[in-house]
Coordinates of C-alpha atoms in Angstrom, one line a residue:
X420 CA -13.0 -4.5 1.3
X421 CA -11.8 -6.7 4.3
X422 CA -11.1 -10.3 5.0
X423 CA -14.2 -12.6 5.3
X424 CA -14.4 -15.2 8.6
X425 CA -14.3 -17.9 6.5
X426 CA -11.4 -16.8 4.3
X427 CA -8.1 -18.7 4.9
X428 CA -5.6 -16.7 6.8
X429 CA -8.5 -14.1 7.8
X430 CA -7.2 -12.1 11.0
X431 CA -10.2 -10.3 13.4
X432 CA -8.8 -6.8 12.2
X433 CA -9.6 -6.8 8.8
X434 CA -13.5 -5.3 8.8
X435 CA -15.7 -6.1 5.9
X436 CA -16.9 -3.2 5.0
X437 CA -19.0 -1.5 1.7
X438 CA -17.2 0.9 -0.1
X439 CA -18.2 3.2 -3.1
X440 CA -15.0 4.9 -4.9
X441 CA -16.8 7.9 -7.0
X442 CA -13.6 11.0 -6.9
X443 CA -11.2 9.9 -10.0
X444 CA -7.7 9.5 -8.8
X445 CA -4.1 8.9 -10.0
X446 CA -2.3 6.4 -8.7
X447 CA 2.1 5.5 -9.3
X448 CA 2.4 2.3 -10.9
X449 CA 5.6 1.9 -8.8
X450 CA 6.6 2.3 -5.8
X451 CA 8.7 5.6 -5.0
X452 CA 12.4 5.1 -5.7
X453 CA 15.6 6.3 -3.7
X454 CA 16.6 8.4 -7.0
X455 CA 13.5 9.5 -7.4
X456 CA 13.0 11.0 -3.7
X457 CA 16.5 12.3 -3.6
X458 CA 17.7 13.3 -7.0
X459 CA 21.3 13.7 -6.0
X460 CA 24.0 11.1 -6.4
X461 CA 21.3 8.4 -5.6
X462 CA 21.5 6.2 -8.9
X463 CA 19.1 3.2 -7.2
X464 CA 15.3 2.0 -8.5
X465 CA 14.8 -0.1 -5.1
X466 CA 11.9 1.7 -3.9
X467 CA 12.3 4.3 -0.6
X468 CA 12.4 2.4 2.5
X469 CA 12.8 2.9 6.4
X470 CA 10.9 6.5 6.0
X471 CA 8.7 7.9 8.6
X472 CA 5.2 8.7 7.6
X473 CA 5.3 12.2 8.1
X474 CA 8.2 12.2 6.2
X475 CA 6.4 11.0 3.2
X476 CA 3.4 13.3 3.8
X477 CA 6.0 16.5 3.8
X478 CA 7.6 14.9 0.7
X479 CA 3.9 14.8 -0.8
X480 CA 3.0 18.2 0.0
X481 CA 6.4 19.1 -1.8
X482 CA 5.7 17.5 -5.2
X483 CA 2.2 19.2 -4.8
X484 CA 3.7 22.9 -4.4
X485 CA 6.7 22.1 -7.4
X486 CA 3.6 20.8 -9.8
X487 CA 1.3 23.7 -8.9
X488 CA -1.1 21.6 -6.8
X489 CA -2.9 22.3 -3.7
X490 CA -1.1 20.6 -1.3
X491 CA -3.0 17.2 0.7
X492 CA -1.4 17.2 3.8
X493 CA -1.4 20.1 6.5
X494 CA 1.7 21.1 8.8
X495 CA 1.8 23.2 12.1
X496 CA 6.1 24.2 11.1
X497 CA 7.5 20.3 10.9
X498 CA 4.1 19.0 12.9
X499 CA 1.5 17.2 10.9
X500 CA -1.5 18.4 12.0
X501 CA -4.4 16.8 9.7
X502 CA -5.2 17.0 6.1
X503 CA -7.5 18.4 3.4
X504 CA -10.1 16.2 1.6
X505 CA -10.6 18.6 -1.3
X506 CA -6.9 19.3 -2.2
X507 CA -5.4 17.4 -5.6
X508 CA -2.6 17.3 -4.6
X509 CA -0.3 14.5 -3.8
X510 CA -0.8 12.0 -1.0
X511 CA -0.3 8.7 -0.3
X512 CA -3.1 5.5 -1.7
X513 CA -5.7 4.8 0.8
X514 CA -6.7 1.7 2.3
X515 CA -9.6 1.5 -0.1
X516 CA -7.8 2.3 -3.3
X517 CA -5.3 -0.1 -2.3
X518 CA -7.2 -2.8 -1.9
X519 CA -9.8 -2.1 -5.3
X520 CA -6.6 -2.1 -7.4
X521 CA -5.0 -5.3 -5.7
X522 CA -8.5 -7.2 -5.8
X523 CA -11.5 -5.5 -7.7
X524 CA -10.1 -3.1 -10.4
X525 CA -10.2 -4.8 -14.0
X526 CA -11.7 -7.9 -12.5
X527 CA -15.1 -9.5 -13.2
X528 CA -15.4 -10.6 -9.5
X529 CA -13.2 -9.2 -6.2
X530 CA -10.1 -11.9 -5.6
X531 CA -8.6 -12.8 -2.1
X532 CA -5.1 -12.2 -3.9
X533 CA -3.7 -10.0 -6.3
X534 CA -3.1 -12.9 -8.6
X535 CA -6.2 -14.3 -8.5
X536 CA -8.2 -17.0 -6.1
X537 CA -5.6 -19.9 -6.1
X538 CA -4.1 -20.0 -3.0
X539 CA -0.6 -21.5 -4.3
X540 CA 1.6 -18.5 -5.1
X541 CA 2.3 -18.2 -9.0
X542 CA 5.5 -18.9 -10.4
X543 CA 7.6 -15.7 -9.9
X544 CA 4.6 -13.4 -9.2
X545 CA 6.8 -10.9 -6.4
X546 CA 9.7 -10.5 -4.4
X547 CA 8.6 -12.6 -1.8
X548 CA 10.8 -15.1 0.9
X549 CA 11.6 -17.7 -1.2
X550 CA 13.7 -20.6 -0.3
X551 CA 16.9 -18.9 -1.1
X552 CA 16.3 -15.9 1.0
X553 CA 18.4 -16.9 4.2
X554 CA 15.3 -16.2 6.5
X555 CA 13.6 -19.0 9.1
X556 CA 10.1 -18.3 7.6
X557 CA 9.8 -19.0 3.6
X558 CA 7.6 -20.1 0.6
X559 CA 8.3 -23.9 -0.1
X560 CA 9.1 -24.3 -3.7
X561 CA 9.2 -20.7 -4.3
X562 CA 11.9 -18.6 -6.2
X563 CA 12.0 -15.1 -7.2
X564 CA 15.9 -14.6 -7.8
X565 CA 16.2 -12.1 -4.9
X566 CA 16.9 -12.2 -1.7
X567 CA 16.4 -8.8 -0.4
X568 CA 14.6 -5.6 -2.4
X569 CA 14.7 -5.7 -5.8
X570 CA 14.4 -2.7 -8.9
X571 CA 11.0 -1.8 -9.2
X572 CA 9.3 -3.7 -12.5
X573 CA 11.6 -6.8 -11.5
X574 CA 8.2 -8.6 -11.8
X575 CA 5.5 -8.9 -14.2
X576 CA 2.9 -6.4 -14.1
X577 CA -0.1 -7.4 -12.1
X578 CA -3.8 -7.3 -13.0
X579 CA -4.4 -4.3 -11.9
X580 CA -1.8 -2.6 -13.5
X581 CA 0.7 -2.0 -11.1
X582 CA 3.9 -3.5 -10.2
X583 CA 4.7 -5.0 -6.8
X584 CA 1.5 -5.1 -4.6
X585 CA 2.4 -8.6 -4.4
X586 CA 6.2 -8.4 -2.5
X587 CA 9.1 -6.6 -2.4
X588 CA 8.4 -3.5 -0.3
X589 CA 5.1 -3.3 2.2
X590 CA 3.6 0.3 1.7
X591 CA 3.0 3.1 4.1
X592 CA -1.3 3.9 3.2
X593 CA -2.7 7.3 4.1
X594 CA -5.3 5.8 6.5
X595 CA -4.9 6.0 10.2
X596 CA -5.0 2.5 11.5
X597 CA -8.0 1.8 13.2
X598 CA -9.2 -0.9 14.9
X599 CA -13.3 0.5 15.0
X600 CA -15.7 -2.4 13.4
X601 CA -17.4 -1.2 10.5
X602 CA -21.1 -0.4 10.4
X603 CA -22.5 -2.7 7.9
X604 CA -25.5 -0.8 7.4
X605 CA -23.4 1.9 6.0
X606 CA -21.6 2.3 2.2
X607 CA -18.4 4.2 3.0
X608 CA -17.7 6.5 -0.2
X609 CA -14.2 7.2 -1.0
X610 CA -13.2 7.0 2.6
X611 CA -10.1 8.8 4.2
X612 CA -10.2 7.5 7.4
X613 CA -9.7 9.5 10.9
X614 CA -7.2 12.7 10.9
X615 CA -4.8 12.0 12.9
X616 CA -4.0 9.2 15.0
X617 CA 0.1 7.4 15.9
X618 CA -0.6 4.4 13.7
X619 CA -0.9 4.5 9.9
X620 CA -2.0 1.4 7.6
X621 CA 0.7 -0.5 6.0
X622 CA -0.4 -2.8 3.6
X623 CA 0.7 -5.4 0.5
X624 CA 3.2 -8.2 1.6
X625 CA 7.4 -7.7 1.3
X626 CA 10.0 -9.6 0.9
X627 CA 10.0 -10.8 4.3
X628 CA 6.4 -12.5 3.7
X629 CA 6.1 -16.1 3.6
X630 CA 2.7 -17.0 5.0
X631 CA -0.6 -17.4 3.1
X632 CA -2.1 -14.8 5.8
X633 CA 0.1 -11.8 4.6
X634 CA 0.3 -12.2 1.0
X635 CA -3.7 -11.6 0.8
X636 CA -5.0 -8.4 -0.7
X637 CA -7.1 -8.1 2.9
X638 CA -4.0 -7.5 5.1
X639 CA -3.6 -5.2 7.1
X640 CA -1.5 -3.8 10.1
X641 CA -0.4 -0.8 11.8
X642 CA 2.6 1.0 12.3
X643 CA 3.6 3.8 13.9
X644 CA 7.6 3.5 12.7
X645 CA 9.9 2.8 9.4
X646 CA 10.9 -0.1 8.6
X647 CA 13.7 -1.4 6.1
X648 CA 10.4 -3.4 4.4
X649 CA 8.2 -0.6 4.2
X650 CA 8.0 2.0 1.6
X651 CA 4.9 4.2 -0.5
X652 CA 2.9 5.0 -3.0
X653 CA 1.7 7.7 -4.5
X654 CA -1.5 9.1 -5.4
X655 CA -3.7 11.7 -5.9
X656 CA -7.3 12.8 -6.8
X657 CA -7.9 14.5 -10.5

């Protein structure tokens, strides 16, 4: 996983590093809609946005407890206080399952974007910032039909299986964000990343993105607060 040097649009913090995925896991082929995290008189399939991290992690630990699953995330009251490898329970996708389903998973060699290697984004292939958006930055040429989120499975289903890696809403990961180079002498297997920590990993372009930087599957920032962009995904290990 990670950005090579030589790799168009490559920023210095995405680490190249080996990574072995062995624990079987689920993963939502969506992202998590308003209905679906409120189930009150919320009728909308635009997926959750502008939620705090540890608001997602509570919600997590919730579904875990309702379906009879040990619960991922630990809580001191309303303070998140780490979480618990072994647990099946839910939790949000890593930063290494994220990136094997956007660019290894059903794939006969790893891609630098969810589509593929071309670098010219295919015709309707997210909800990205297209030239009818309204924003200063945009795609040339490009037109997905929306200007601002759309319904989940707006867009074709991607390689991988899933729909919207590529636009729409950015996704909250379950890795802290961390800026330590990896040690290339070392195969990470099925890693978790660090405990605790202010930042989390957001990954996957939105539809704000219009540069050839953020709509690779190597991407990566940090966050430590919502955004009206940035929503989740579920997962969890069998």
């Amino acid at each position: 996983m990670g950005g090579a040097r030589d790799e168009p649009g490559q920023r210095a913090n995405e680490f190249q590093r080996k990574v072995r995925l062995e624990r079987p896991f689920y993963v939502a082929s969506t992202e998590l809609t308003e209905y679906q995290f409120s189930r009150r008189n919320v009728s909308s399939n635009k997926p959750l946005v502008n939620t705090a991290w540890d608001e997602v992690a509570l919600y997590c630990n919730q579904m875990s407890l309702k379906e009879g699953l040990q619960p991922f995330y630990s809580f001191n009251a309303a303070q998140y206080s780490g979480f618990d490898a072994t647990a099946n329970g839910y939790r949000m996708i890593t930063e290494a399952e994220w990136e094997f389903m956007a660019r290894a998973y059903k794939r006969q060699k790893t891609t630098t974007f969810a589509w593929g290697n071309e670098s010219e984004v295919p015709a309707a292939a997210g909800n990205l910032a297209d030239t009818e958006s309204q924003l200063v930055r945009y795609i040339p040429r490009y037109k997905d039909g929306v200007s601002g989120l759309a319904n989940i499975r707006s867009y074709a289903v991607e390689l991988s299986g899933l729909f919207d890696q590529i636009g729409n809403a950015s996704e909250w990961l379950h890795d802290v964000y961390d800026l330590t180079p990896a040690d290339q002498r070392k195969v990470y297997v099925d890693p978790l990343g660090l405990a605790k920590g202010n930042n989390h990993v957001v990954k996957g372009s939105s539809y704000l993105s219009a540069s050839k930087t953020e709509v690779r599957a190597a991407f990566r920032e940090g966050s430590a607060s919502p955004r009206p962009e940035l929503g989740f995904r579920l997962a969890r290990y069998l």
